[in-house]
Amino acid sequence: MGWKRLVLALAASCAMTAAVAQDKVKIGVLTDLSGVLSASTGPTDVEAARMAIEDFGGSVLGQPIELISADHQNKPDLASVIARSWFDTEGVTAIADVPNSAAALAVQGIIKDRKKIALFSGPATARLFNEDCAATSFHWVFDTRAIAHGLGNAILAQGGKDWFLVAADYAFGAQMAKDLDAIVKARGGRISGIVRHPTNVSDYSSFLLQAQASGAKIVAFANAGFDTINAIKQANEFGIVAAGQKIAALVVVISDIHSLGLAQTQGLVSVTAFYHDRDEASRAWSKRFFDRTGRMPGQFQAGVYSAVQHYLRAVRDAKTTEANAVAEAMRARPVDDFFAPGAKIRKDGRLMNDMYLFEVKKPADSKGPWDLWNIVARLPAEEIIAPLSESTCPLVKAP
């Protein structure tokens, strides 16, 4: 073989290798594996992604699908470092989950720069599909505006017009306070006061004393994970409910209620994007999840599964892992699963999934350790998610 033919053969081989590498799907679940959100997200979200890959068949475009995970420790700078390393040196094609809004916003900056896929199911900040939106970024499960409208309207309709807000001091808490204030004022109510706390705080006494002193009828917690669990537990110890004030947890998940128990949470009203006992499809998947993990899934686990499955179907449709082509395919097809059957993705990347208003059961009404709440009402996506006419996402106004 002459040297020219050898060079051509090597070039063809390199091109083939590059094509194979380019079309290899590798999903990174970036989550909280050890901190305040680890019980409600973390390892169980990784398991949900693993189930999605297995149920898809384990391979796509002729190659096995890889799954890796990492702990962002709720630090935006660490989340950025991991995301950049995954994309630049480890061949990751999509990042999933990313609970903690500040960490998610940091990752979003890398997504824009590297032009890769983000499947956000853990963060709540609506900035991800508004002013900080990206063409290859998708927002599953919930957001602060949807929570504020879904839960806020329900409580306001029952006469709860005077609120005091205890909020986590990061992006989620700030946006939640803003969105809740808007809906409360629009309905003739008021926020009597707001106090902010750092994450993973153990003593809520000073915050709860301010809530008691405010005289507000509703004491709302805009936090998540262990912060929500500790806040509700100490509010009961302070006798807030016994004294006539009501507690509203803006983000509370099934594992939080299970941890706290019905005696401390009975009557609590909140919203969720998923409940394991909602219908036959959710029950079937949730039983499989329980058999693997020993616990029922919540909205985060269901959301990770749904987002990963939808991404894999889009890769198959697009016949490539190139992010723009996959993003276009993700928007082109409706979601086909138990989490949000038939839901579509908007131009800004927001999945239009319904949510549900629920009330925690009394201990006497529960039939088992995971029979924890009743679905009170379905909240249609179009009624709680901000319409595109209010969007500040540059993609919405683009031709």
Short mmCIF file of C-alpha atoms in Angstrom, two decimals:
data_model
loop_
_atom_site.label_atom_id
_atom_site.label_comp_id
_atom_site.label_asym_id
_atom_site.label_seq_id
_atom_site.Cartn_x
_atom_site.Cartn_y
_atom_site.Cartn_z
CA MET A 1 0.00 0.00 0.00
CA GLY A 2 1.41 3.40 -1.04
CA TRP A 3 1.78 6.16 1.49
CA LYS A 4 -1.09 8.15 -0.07
CA ARG A 5 -3.47 5.20 0.20
CA LEU A 6 -2.27 4.62 3.78
CA VAL A 7 -2.99 8.24 4.73
CA LEU A 8 -6.45 8.02 3.16
CA ALA A 9 -7.19 4.78 5.00
CA LEU A 10 -6.05 6.27 8.31
CA ALA A 11 -8.11 9.40 7.68
CA ALA A 12 -11.19 7.30 6.94
CA SER A 13 -10.59 5.28 10.10
CA CYS A 14 -10.21 8.43 12.18
CA ALA A 15 -13.37 9.89 10.65
CA MET A 16 -15.27 6.70 11.46
CA THR A 17 -13.95 6.74 15.02
CA ALA A 18 -14.94 10.39 15.42
CA ALA A 19 -18.42 9.66 14.09
CA VAL A 20 -18.81 6.77 16.54
CA ALA A 21 -17.62 8.94 19.42
CA GLN A 22 -19.95 11.74 18.40
CA ASP A 23 -22.99 9.47 18.33
CA LYS A 24 -22.30 7.75 21.65
CA VAL A 25 -24.91 8.77 24.23
CA LYS A 26 -23.58 9.45 27.70
CA ILE A 27 -25.91 10.95 30.29
CA GLY A 28 -24.65 12.64 33.44
CA VAL A 29 -26.99 12.97 36.41
CA LEU A 30 -25.74 16.01 38.30
CA THR A 31 -27.45 16.05 41.65
CA ASP A 32 -27.17 16.40 45.43
CA LEU A 33 -25.81 13.08 46.68
CA SER A 34 -24.93 14.13 50.23
CA GLY A 35 -26.59 17.41 51.20
CA VAL A 36 -29.89 19.02 52.06
CA LEU A 37 -31.66 17.77 48.90
CA SER A 38 -30.19 14.27 48.81
CA ALA A 39 -33.18 12.50 50.38
CA SER A 40 -35.67 13.96 47.91
CA THR A 41 -33.40 13.79 44.83
CA GLY A 42 -29.84 12.40 44.80
CA PRO A 43 -29.30 8.62 44.58
CA THR A 44 -32.94 7.87 43.77
CA ASP A 45 -32.82 10.27 40.82
CA VAL A 46 -29.78 8.39 39.51
CA GLU A 47 -31.74 5.15 39.83
CA ALA A 48 -34.67 6.68 37.93
CA ALA A 49 -32.33 7.60 35.07
CA ARG A 50 -30.95 4.05 35.11
CA MET A 51 -34.49 2.67 34.83
CA ALA A 52 -35.21 4.98 31.89
CA ILE A 53 -32.14 3.71 30.05
CA GLU A 54 -32.96 0.07 30.77
CA ASP A 55 -36.59 0.48 29.70
CA PHE A 56 -35.45 2.13 26.48
CA GLY A 57 -33.39 -0.94 25.71
CA GLY A 58 -29.95 0.12 26.91
CA SER A 59 -28.62 1.26 23.55
CA VAL A 60 -29.27 3.80 20.82
CA LEU A 61 -27.67 4.47 17.42
CA GLY A 62 -26.06 1.04 17.68
CA GLN A 63 -24.15 1.77 20.90
CA PRO A 64 -24.72 1.18 24.62
CA ILE A 65 -25.97 4.18 26.59
CA GLU A 66 -23.67 5.22 29.43
CA LEU A 67 -24.75 6.76 32.73
CA ILE A 68 -22.57 8.63 35.21
CA SER A 69 -23.40 10.80 38.21
CA ALA A 70 -21.77 13.41 40.43
CA ASP A 71 -22.49 15.44 43.56
CA HIS A 72 -22.64 19.21 43.01
CA GLN A 73 -22.90 19.74 46.82
CA ASN A 74 -25.32 22.60 46.12
CA LYS A 75 -22.38 24.74 45.00
CA PRO A 76 -22.84 26.60 41.70
CA ASP A 77 -19.10 26.84 41.06
CA LEU A 78 -18.64 23.10 41.55
CA ALA A 79 -21.64 22.39 39.30
CA SER A 80 -19.97 24.47 36.56
CA VAL A 81 -16.65 22.67 36.92
CA ILE A 82 -18.30 19.24 36.70
CA ALA A 83 -20.45 20.21 33.70
CA ARG A 84 -17.48 21.66 31.84
CA SER A 85 -15.37 18.57 32.53
CA TRP A 86 -18.14 16.21 31.50
CA PHE A 87 -18.61 17.94 28.16
CA ASP A 88 -14.97 18.67 27.37
CA THR A 89 -13.21 15.49 28.46
CA GLU A 90 -15.75 12.76 29.27
CA GLY A 91 -18.02 12.83 26.24
CA VAL A 92 -21.26 13.53 28.09
CA THR A 93 -24.05 14.44 25.66
CA ALA A 94 -26.74 15.45 28.18
CA ILE A 95 -26.92 16.53 31.81
CA ALA A 96 -30.02 15.60 33.80
CA ASP A 97 -31.65 16.58 37.13
CA VAL A 98 -29.60 19.43 38.78
CA PRO A 99 -31.65 20.21 41.90
CA ASN A 100 -30.82 23.63 43.40
CA SER A 101 -31.70 26.59 41.19
CA ALA A 102 -28.37 28.39 41.66
CA ALA A 103 -26.47 25.28 40.53
CA ALA A 104 -28.82 24.85 37.57
CA LEU A 105 -28.32 28.45 36.43
CA ALA A 106 -24.56 27.90 36.57
CA VAL A 107 -24.91 24.75 34.45
CA GLN A 108 -27.14 26.65 32.02
CA GLY A 109 -24.22 28.95 31.24
CA ILE A 110 -22.12 25.93 30.26
CA ILE A 111 -25.01 24.54 28.20
CA LYS A 112 -25.15 27.73 26.16
CA ASP A 113 -21.39 27.79 25.63
CA ARG A 114 -20.91 24.09 24.81
CA LYS A 115 -24.25 23.69 22.98
CA LYS A 116 -25.19 20.48 24.77
CA ILE A 117 -28.48 19.16 26.18
CA ALA A 118 -29.83 19.96 29.65
CA LEU A 119 -32.74 18.00 31.13
CA PHE A 120 -33.65 20.02 34.23
CA SER A 121 -36.12 18.27 36.54
CA GLY A 122 -34.78 19.29 39.95
CA PRO A 123 -34.60 23.13 39.90
CA ALA A 124 -37.62 25.40 40.22
CA THR A 125 -36.42 28.78 38.99
CA ALA A 126 -38.38 30.00 35.98
CA ARG A 127 -35.29 31.90 34.80
CA LEU A 128 -34.19 28.69 33.09
CA PHE A 129 -36.90 29.13 30.47
CA ASN A 130 -37.15 32.91 30.65
CA GLU A 131 -34.24 35.36 30.53
CA ASP A 132 -31.63 32.57 30.90
CA CYS A 133 -33.19 30.14 28.43
CA ALA A 134 -31.12 28.08 25.99
CA ALA A 135 -32.06 26.42 22.71
CA THR A 136 -30.91 23.00 23.95
CA SER A 137 -32.19 23.24 27.53
CA PHE A 138 -35.44 21.72 28.80
CA HIS A 139 -37.37 22.26 32.00
CA TRP A 140 -39.46 19.39 33.41
CA VAL A 141 -41.63 18.99 36.55
CA PHE A 142 -42.29 22.40 38.18
CA ASP A 143 -41.32 26.05 38.50
CA THR A 144 -41.82 28.86 40.98
CA ARG A 145 -44.60 30.56 39.04
CA ALA A 146 -46.56 27.33 38.64
CA ILE A 147 -46.22 26.59 42.35
CA ALA A 148 -47.26 30.12 43.32
CA HIS A 149 -50.35 30.04 41.11
CA GLY A 150 -51.36 26.48 41.93
CA LEU A 151 -50.95 26.59 45.69
CA GLY A 152 -51.41 30.33 46.17
CA ASN A 153 -54.76 30.42 44.40
CA ALA A 154 -56.03 27.42 46.37
CA ILE A 155 -55.17 28.95 49.75
CA LEU A 156 -56.35 32.43 48.76
CA ALA A 157 -59.69 30.96 47.67
CA GLN A 158 -60.08 29.58 51.20
CA GLY A 159 -59.56 33.04 52.69
CA GLY A 160 -55.84 32.82 53.41
CA LYS A 161 -54.86 36.35 52.35
CA ASP A 162 -52.27 37.29 54.97
CA TRP A 163 -48.92 35.50 54.50
CA PHE A 164 -45.49 35.35 56.10
CA LEU A 165 -42.75 33.76 54.02
CA VAL A 166 -39.70 31.84 55.29
CA ALA A 167 -37.49 31.48 52.21
CA ALA A 168 -34.20 29.78 51.39
CA ASP A 169 -31.55 32.39 50.61
CA TYR A 170 -30.64 31.41 47.06
CA ALA A 171 -32.12 31.69 43.56
CA PHE A 172 -35.16 29.50 44.21
CA GLY A 173 -36.18 31.32 47.38
CA ALA A 174 -35.81 34.74 45.77
CA GLN A 175 -37.85 33.80 42.71
CA MET A 176 -40.47 32.00 44.79
CA ALA A 177 -40.94 35.07 46.99
CA LYS A 178 -41.34 37.26 43.91
CA ASP A 179 -43.87 34.96 42.23
CA LEU A 180 -45.87 34.35 45.38
CA ASP A 181 -45.98 38.07 46.19
CA ALA A 182 -47.38 38.76 42.72
CA ILE A 183 -50.24 36.26 42.99
CA VAL A 184 -51.10 37.16 46.59
CA LYS A 185 -51.29 40.87 45.78
CA ALA A 186 -53.27 40.21 42.60
CA ARG A 187 -55.89 38.40 44.66
CA GLY A 188 -56.16 41.14 47.29
CA GLY A 189 -53.85 39.59 49.87
CA ARG A 190 -50.49 40.64 51.29
CA ILE A 191 -47.12 39.29 52.36
CA SER A 192 -46.68 40.59 55.91
CA GLY A 193 -42.99 39.75 55.98
CA ILE A 194 -40.19 37.69 54.49
CA VAL A 195 -37.23 36.21 56.31
CA ARG A 196 -34.42 34.40 54.49
CA HIS A 197 -32.28 31.55 55.78
CA PRO A 198 -29.14 29.77 54.55
CA THR A 199 -29.42 26.20 53.30
CA ASN A 200 -29.03 23.29 55.70
CA VAL A 201 -29.84 25.42 58.75
CA SER A 202 -30.62 23.43 61.92
CA ASP A 203 -32.27 26.07 64.11
CA TYR A 204 -35.37 27.87 62.80
CA SER A 205 -36.34 29.46 66.10
CA SER A 206 -35.58 33.07 65.14
CA PHE A 207 -37.42 32.72 61.83
CA LEU A 208 -40.45 31.07 63.44
CA LEU A 209 -40.62 33.68 66.18
CA GLN A 210 -40.84 36.37 63.49
CA ALA A 211 -43.57 34.39 61.75
CA GLN A 212 -45.53 34.13 65.00
CA ALA A 213 -45.07 37.81 65.78
CA SER A 214 -46.34 38.79 62.32
CA GLY A 215 -49.79 37.42 63.09
CA ALA A 216 -50.08 36.24 59.48
CA LYS A 217 -52.67 33.55 58.90
CA ILE A 218 -50.42 31.59 56.52
CA VAL A 219 -46.78 30.75 57.26
CA ALA A 220 -45.23 29.56 53.99
CA PHE A 221 -41.92 27.75 53.65
CA ALA A 222 -40.10 28.36 50.35
CA ASN A 223 -37.33 25.81 50.79
CA ALA A 224 -36.78 22.15 50.03
CA GLY A 225 -35.41 18.84 51.28
CA PHE A 226 -34.10 18.67 54.83
CA ASP A 227 -34.74 22.42 55.19
CA THR A 228 -38.48 21.86 54.64
CA ILE A 229 -38.50 18.86 56.98
CA ASN A 230 -36.75 20.79 59.77
CA ALA A 231 -38.92 23.89 59.28
CA ILE A 232 -42.18 21.95 59.52
CA LYS A 233 -40.96 19.89 62.47
CA GLN A 234 -39.89 22.96 64.46
CA ALA A 235 -43.06 24.85 63.52
CA ASN A 236 -45.03 22.08 65.21
CA GLU A 237 -42.74 22.25 68.24
CA PHE A 238 -43.36 26.01 68.43
CA GLY A 239 -47.10 25.41 68.36
CA ILE A 240 -47.68 27.51 65.27
CA VAL A 241 -50.54 25.36 63.97
CA ALA A 242 -51.99 24.86 67.45
CA ALA A 243 -52.10 28.66 67.87
CA GLY A 244 -54.20 29.08 64.71
CA GLN A 245 -51.66 29.78 61.98
CA LYS A 246 -51.57 27.48 58.94
CA ILE A 247 -48.47 26.06 57.29
CA ALA A 248 -47.98 26.02 53.54
CA ALA A 249 -45.00 24.12 52.14
CA LEU A 250 -44.35 25.41 48.65
CA VAL A 251 -42.08 22.48 47.76
CA VAL A 252 -42.75 19.29 49.69
CA VAL A 253 -42.35 15.80 48.27
CA ILE A 254 -43.57 12.35 49.21
CA SER A 255 -40.34 11.42 51.03
CA ASP A 256 -40.64 14.57 53.19
CA ILE A 257 -44.17 13.63 54.31
CA HIS A 258 -43.06 10.04 54.91
CA SER A 259 -40.13 11.24 57.03
CA LEU A 260 -42.19 13.66 59.09
CA GLY A 261 -45.21 11.39 59.53
CA LEU A 262 -48.91 12.18 59.22
CA ALA A 263 -49.23 13.37 62.82
CA GLN A 264 -47.05 16.39 62.02
CA THR A 265 -48.26 17.03 58.47
CA GLN A 266 -51.98 16.16 58.40
CA GLY A 267 -54.02 18.80 56.61
CA LEU A 268 -50.99 20.35 54.90
CA VAL A 269 -51.83 21.47 51.37
CA SER A 270 -49.28 21.66 48.57
CA VAL A 271 -48.80 20.92 44.88
CA THR A 272 -46.99 18.15 43.03
CA ALA A 273 -46.35 17.14 39.44
CA PHE A 274 -46.69 13.44 40.25
CA TYR A 275 -48.25 11.05 42.75
CA HIS A 276 -47.52 7.34 42.75
CA ASP A 277 -51.18 6.42 43.34
CA ARG A 278 -52.65 8.75 40.71
CA ASP A 279 -53.65 6.15 38.10
CA GLU A 280 -52.83 2.66 36.84
CA ALA A 281 -49.79 3.76 34.83
CA SER A 282 -48.23 5.67 37.73
CA ARG A 283 -48.95 2.79 40.12
CA ALA A 284 -47.31 0.24 37.81
CA TRP A 285 -44.10 2.25 37.37
CA SER A 286 -43.97 3.25 41.03
CA LYS A 287 -44.21 -0.39 42.15
CA ARG A 288 -41.21 -1.22 39.97
CA PHE A 289 -39.32 1.72 41.45
CA PHE A 290 -40.26 0.66 44.98
CA ASP A 291 -39.04 -2.89 44.34
CA ARG A 292 -35.62 -1.47 43.39
CA THR A 293 -35.25 1.22 46.05
CA GLY A 294 -37.53 0.37 48.97
CA ARG A 295 -39.37 3.69 48.71
CA MET A 296 -42.04 5.25 46.58
CA PRO A 297 -40.94 7.76 43.94
CA GLY A 298 -41.84 11.42 44.00
CA GLN A 299 -42.06 14.07 41.32
CA PHE A 300 -38.28 14.37 40.95
CA GLN A 301 -37.70 10.68 40.27
CA ALA A 302 -40.63 10.52 37.86
CA GLY A 303 -39.41 13.70 36.16
CA VAL A 304 -35.86 12.40 35.68
CA TYR A 305 -37.19 9.17 34.18
CA SER A 306 -39.53 11.04 31.84
CA ALA A 307 -36.92 13.55 30.66
CA VAL A 308 -34.25 10.91 30.03
CA GLN A 309 -36.66 8.67 28.12
CA HIS A 310 -37.87 11.57 25.99
CA TYR A 311 -34.27 12.56 25.22
CA LEU A 312 -33.38 9.03 24.14
CA ARG A 313 -36.39 8.83 21.84
CA ALA A 314 -35.35 12.15 20.29
CA VAL A 315 -31.79 10.89 19.70
CA ARG A 316 -33.28 7.87 17.95
CA ASP A 317 -35.56 10.10 15.86
CA ALA A 318 -32.77 12.53 14.95
CA LYS A 319 -30.27 9.70 14.30
CA THR A 320 -27.56 11.79 15.94
CA THR A 321 -26.47 13.18 19.32
CA GLU A 322 -25.90 16.67 17.86
CA ALA A 323 -27.69 18.89 20.37
CA ASN A 324 -29.64 21.19 18.04
CA ALA A 325 -30.99 18.27 16.02
CA VAL A 326 -31.95 16.40 19.20
CA ALA A 327 -33.58 19.52 20.68
CA GLU A 328 -35.67 19.93 17.55
CA ALA A 329 -36.74 16.29 17.76
CA MET A 330 -37.62 16.68 21.45
CA ARG A 331 -39.93 19.58 20.65
CA ALA A 332 -41.45 17.77 17.67
CA ARG A 333 -42.83 14.80 19.59
CA PRO A 334 -45.21 14.82 22.58
CA VAL A 335 -44.17 13.09 25.79
CA ASP A 336 -45.25 9.45 25.85
CA ASP A 337 -45.09 8.14 29.42
CA PHE A 338 -46.92 7.87 32.75
CA PHE A 339 -45.56 11.20 34.02
CA ALA A 340 -47.01 13.66 31.49
CA PRO A 341 -48.81 11.71 28.73
CA GLY A 342 -49.28 13.85 25.63
CA ALA A 343 -47.54 16.92 27.07
CA LYS A 344 -45.58 19.07 24.62
CA ILE A 345 -42.45 21.19 24.95
CA ARG A 346 -42.73 24.89 24.15
CA LYS A 347 -40.24 26.99 22.23
CA ASP A 348 -38.75 28.23 25.51
CA GLY A 349 -37.98 24.65 26.60
CA ARG A 350 -40.74 24.34 29.24
CA LEU A 351 -42.65 21.06 29.30
CA MET A 352 -46.36 21.81 29.62
CA ASN A 353 -47.15 19.23 32.29
CA ASP A 354 -50.13 19.41 34.61
CA MET A 355 -49.71 19.58 38.38
CA TYR A 356 -51.95 18.46 41.23
CA LEU A 357 -53.20 20.08 44.41
CA PHE A 358 -53.02 17.62 47.31
CA GLU A 359 -53.88 17.48 50.99
CA VAL A 360 -52.05 15.29 53.49
CA LYS A 361 -54.28 12.67 55.08
CA LYS A 362 -55.11 12.25 58.74
CA PRO A 363 -53.38 9.24 60.31
CA ALA A 364 -56.70 7.43 60.68
CA ASP A 365 -57.40 7.73 56.94
CA SER A 366 -54.13 6.23 55.76
CA LYS A 367 -54.15 2.62 54.59
CA GLY A 368 -50.39 2.13 54.56
CA PRO A 369 -46.95 3.74 55.04
CA TRP A 370 -47.02 5.45 51.62
CA ASP A 371 -50.76 6.26 51.52
CA LEU A 372 -50.09 9.83 52.52
CA TRP A 373 -52.27 12.29 50.64
CA ASN A 374 -55.40 12.87 48.57
CA ILE A 375 -55.35 14.55 45.16
CA VAL A 376 -57.76 17.47 45.56
CA ALA A 377 -57.65 18.90 42.03
CA ARG A 378 -55.80 18.71 38.73
CA LEU A 379 -54.08 21.98 37.84
CA PRO A 380 -53.88 22.24 34.02
CA ALA A 381 -50.52 23.42 32.71
CA GLU A 382 -52.13 26.25 30.76
CA GLU A 383 -53.57 27.70 33.97
CA ILE A 384 -50.47 27.65 36.16
CA ILE A 385 -47.44 27.92 33.86
CA ALA A 386 -46.77 31.45 32.63
CA PRO A 387 -47.94 31.89 29.02
CA LEU A 388 -45.48 32.62 26.24
CA SER A 389 -46.97 36.12 26.00
CA GLU A 390 -45.24 36.86 29.33
CA SER A 391 -41.97 35.19 28.37
CA THR A 392 -38.63 36.99 28.49
CA CYS A 393 -36.85 34.15 26.66
CA PRO A 394 -35.08 35.47 23.54
CA LEU A 395 -35.99 32.25 21.69
CA VAL A 396 -39.70 33.08 21.89
CA LYS A 397 -39.29 36.30 19.95
CA ALA A 398 -36.82 34.81 17.48
CA PRO A 399 -38.13 34.10 13.96
#
